[in-house]
Tab-separated table of C-alpha atoms in Angstrom:
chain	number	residue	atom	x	y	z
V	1	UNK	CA	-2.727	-25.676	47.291
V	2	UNK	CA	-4.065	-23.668	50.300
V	3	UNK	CA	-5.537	-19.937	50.027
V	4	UNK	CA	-2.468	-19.176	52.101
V	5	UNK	CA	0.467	-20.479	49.795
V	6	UNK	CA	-1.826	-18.853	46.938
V	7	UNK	CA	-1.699	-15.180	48.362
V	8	UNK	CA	1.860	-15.885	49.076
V	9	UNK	CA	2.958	-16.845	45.529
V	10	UNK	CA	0.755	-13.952	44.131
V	11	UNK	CA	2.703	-11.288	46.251
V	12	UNK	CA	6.178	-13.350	45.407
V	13	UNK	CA	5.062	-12.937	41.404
V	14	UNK	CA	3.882	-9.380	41.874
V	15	UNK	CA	6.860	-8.708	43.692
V	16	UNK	CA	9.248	-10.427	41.141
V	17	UNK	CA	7.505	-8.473	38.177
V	18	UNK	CA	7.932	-5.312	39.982
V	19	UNK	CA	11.622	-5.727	40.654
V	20	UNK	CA	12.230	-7.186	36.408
V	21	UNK	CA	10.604	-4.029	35.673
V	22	UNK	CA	12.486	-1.851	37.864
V	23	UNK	CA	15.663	-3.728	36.174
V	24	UNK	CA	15.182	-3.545	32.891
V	25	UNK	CA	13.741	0.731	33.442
V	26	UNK	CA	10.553	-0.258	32.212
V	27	UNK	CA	7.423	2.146	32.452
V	28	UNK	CA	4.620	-0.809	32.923
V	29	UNK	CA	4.491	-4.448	33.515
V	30	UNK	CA	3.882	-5.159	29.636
V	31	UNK	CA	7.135	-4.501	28.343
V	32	UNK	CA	8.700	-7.355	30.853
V	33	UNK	CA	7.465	-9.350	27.796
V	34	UNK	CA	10.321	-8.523	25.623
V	35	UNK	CA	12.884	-10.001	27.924
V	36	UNK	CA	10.662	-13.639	28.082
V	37	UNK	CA	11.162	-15.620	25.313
V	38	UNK	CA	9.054	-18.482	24.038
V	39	UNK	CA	9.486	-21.948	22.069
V	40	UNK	CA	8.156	-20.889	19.199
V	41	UNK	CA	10.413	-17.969	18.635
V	42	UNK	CA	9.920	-14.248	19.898
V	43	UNK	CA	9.117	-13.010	22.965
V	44	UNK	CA	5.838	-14.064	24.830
V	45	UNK	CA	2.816	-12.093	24.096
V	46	UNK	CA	1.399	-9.824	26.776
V	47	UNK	CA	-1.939	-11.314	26.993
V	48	UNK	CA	-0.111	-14.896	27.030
V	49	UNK	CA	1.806	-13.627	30.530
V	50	UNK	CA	-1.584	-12.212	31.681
V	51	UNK	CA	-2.937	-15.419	31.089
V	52	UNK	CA	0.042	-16.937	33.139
V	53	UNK	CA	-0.180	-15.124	36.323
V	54	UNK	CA	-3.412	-16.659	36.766
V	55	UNK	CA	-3.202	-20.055	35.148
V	56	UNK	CA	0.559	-20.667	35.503
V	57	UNK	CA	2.068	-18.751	37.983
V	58	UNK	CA	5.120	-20.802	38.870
V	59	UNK	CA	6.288	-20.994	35.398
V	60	UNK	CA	5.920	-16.859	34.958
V	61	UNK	CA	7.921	-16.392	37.784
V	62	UNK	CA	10.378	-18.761	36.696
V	63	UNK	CA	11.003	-17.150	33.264
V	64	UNK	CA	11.110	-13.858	35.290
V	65	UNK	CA	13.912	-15.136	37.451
V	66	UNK	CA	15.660	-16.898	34.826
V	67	UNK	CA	15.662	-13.873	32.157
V	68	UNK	CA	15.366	-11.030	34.017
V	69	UNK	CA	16.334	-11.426	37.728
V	70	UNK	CA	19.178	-13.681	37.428
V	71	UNK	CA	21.078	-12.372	34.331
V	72	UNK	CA	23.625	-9.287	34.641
V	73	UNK	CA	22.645	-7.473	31.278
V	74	UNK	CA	18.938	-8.617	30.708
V	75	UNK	CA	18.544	-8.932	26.518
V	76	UNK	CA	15.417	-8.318	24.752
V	77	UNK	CA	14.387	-10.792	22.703
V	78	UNK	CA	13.885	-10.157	19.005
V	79	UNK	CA	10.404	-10.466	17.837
V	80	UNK	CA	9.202	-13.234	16.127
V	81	UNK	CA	9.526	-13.016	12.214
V	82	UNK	CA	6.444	-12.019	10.424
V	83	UNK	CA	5.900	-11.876	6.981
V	84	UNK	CA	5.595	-8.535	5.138
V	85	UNK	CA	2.142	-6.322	4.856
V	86	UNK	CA	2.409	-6.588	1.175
V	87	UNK	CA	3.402	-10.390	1.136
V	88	UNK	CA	-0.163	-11.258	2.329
V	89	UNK	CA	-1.545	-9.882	-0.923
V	90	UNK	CA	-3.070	-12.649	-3.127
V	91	UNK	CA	-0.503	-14.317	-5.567
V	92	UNK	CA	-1.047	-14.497	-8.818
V	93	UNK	CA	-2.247	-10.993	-9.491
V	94	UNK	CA	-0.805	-9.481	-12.716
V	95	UNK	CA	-0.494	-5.791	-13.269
V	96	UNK	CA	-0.578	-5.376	-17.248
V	97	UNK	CA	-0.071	-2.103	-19.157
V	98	UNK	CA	-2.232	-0.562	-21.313
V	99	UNK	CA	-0.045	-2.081	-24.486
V	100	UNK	CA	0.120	-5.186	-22.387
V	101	UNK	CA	-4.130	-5.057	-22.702
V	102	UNK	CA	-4.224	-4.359	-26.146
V	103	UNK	CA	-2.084	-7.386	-27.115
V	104	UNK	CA	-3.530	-9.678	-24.692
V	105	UNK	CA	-6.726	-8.544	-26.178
V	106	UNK	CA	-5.526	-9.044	-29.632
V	107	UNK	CA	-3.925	-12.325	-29.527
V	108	UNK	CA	-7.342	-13.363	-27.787
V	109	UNK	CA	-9.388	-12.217	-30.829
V	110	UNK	CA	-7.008	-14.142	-33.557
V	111	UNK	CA	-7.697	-17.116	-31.021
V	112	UNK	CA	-11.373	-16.249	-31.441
V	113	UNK	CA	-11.992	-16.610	-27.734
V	114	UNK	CA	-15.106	-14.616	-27.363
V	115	UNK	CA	-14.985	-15.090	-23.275
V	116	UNK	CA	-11.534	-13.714	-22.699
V	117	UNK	CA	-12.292	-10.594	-25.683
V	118	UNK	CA	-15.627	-10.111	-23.405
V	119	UNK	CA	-13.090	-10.122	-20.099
V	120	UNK	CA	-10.531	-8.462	-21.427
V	121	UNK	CA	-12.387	-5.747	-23.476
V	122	UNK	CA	-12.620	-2.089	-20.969
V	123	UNK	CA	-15.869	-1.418	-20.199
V	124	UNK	CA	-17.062	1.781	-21.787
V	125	UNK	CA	-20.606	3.411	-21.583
V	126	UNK	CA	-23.444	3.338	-23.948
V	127	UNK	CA	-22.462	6.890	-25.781
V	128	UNK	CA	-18.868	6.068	-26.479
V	129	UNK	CA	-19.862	2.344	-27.606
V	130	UNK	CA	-22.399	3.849	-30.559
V	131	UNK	CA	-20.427	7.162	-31.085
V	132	UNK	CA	-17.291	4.038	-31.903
V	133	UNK	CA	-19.945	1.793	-33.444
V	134	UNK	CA	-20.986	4.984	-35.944
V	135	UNK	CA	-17.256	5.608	-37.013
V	136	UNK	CA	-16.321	1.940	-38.015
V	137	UNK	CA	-19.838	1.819	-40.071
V	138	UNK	CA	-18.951	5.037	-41.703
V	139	UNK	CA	-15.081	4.113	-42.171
V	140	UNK	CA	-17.304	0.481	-43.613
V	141	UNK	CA	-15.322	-1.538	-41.069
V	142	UNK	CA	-18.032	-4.302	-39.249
V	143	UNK	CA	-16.805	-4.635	-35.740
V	144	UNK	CA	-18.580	-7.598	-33.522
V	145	UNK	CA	-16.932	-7.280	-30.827
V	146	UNK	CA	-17.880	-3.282	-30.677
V	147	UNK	CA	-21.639	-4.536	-31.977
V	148	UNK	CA	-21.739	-7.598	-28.678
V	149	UNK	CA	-20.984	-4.753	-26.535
V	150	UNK	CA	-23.576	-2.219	-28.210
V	151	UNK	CA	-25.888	-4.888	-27.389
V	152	UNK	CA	-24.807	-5.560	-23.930
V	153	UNK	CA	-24.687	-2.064	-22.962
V	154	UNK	CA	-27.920	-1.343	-24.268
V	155	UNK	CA	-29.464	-4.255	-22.519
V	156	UNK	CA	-27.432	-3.433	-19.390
V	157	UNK	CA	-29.318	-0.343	-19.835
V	158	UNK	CA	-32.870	-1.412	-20.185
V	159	UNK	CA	-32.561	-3.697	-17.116
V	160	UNK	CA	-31.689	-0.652	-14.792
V	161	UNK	CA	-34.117	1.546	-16.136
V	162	UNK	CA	-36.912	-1.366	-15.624
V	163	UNK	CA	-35.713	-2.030	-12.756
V	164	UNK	CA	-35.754	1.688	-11.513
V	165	UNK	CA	-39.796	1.673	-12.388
V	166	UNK	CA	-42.145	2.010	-9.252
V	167	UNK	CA	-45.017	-0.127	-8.708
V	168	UNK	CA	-47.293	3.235	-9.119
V	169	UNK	CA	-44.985	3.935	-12.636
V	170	UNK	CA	-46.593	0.700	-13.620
V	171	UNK	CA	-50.546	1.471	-12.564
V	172	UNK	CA	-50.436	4.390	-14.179
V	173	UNK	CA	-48.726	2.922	-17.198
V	174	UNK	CA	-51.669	0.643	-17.408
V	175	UNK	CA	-54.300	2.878	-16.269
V	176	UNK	CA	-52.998	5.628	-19.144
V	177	UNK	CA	-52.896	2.309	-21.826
V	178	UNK	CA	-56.493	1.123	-20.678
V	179	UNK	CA	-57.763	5.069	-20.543
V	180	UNK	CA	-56.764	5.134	-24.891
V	181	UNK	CA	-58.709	2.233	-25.475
């Protein structure tokens, strides 16, 4: 194709859009897109006509003419089908009650499946876990599971607070340590 026959199908297509959107009392060039349906189903996307007055201008001003231009009663297309917001959620997620908890946790410990008690067990801080621990050794009831979790809370505990120690908290721990000797 010449420059000439270019400019000239430009201004055809430019002229074509203007009149669709004139027809179908449109406020920009965008909503044209609702009138031009596609293979897949739906109407085309705007950037996908942007895309086609450049790349494919003969076929943009064919759909124009053909579903716009050319029809009495233009129809907007209906949009493609799209799944639901909350259909895109992960499947398999269970919402359990509280009582749905305490059996599951139950029924785990009768299996004696330490992994699923640990999983299923809430996880409660260091207080609560020795003010519980206390009342079952003064009611003489021996509770692993609430003893496993003493011990992993406490640990749990240790770790941060190590692990919150400076590298000067350490210096002068020695230096005080080497000062007694």
């Amino acid at each position: 194709m010449t420059h000439h026959t270019d400019k000239e199908l430009e201004e055809k297509l430019q002229s074509s859009i203007q009149k669709a959107v004139v027809k179908i009392g449109a406020k920009k060039e965008n909503d044209i897109c609702r009138y031009l349906p596609i293979n897949s189903g739906g109407y085309i996307h705007h950037f996908t006509m942007r895309k086609m007055k450049t790349e494919n201008p003969n076929e943009l001003l064919v759909m124009i003419d053909k579903y716009i231009l050319n029809v009495n009663k233009p129809k907007a297309v209906p949009p493609k089908p799209r799944a639901a917001r909350g259909s895109r959620k992960m499947r398999g997620n269970f919402f359990f009650t509280k009582q749905d908890m305490e059996r599951l946790l139950n029924m785990a410990r009768i299996a004696g499946d330490k992994e699923l008690v640990k999983k299923l067990t809430p996880r409660e801080d260091l207080r609560t876990i020795k003010r519980k621990l206390i009342s079952s050794i003064r009611h003489g009831r021996i509770e692993r599971d609430l003893w496993e979790s003493y011990v992993e809370a406490q640990t749990n505990q240790n770790q941060t607070t190590a692990a919150q120690l400076t590298k000067s908290d350490v210096q002068n721990a020695f230096a005080a340590v080497a000062g007694n000797k």
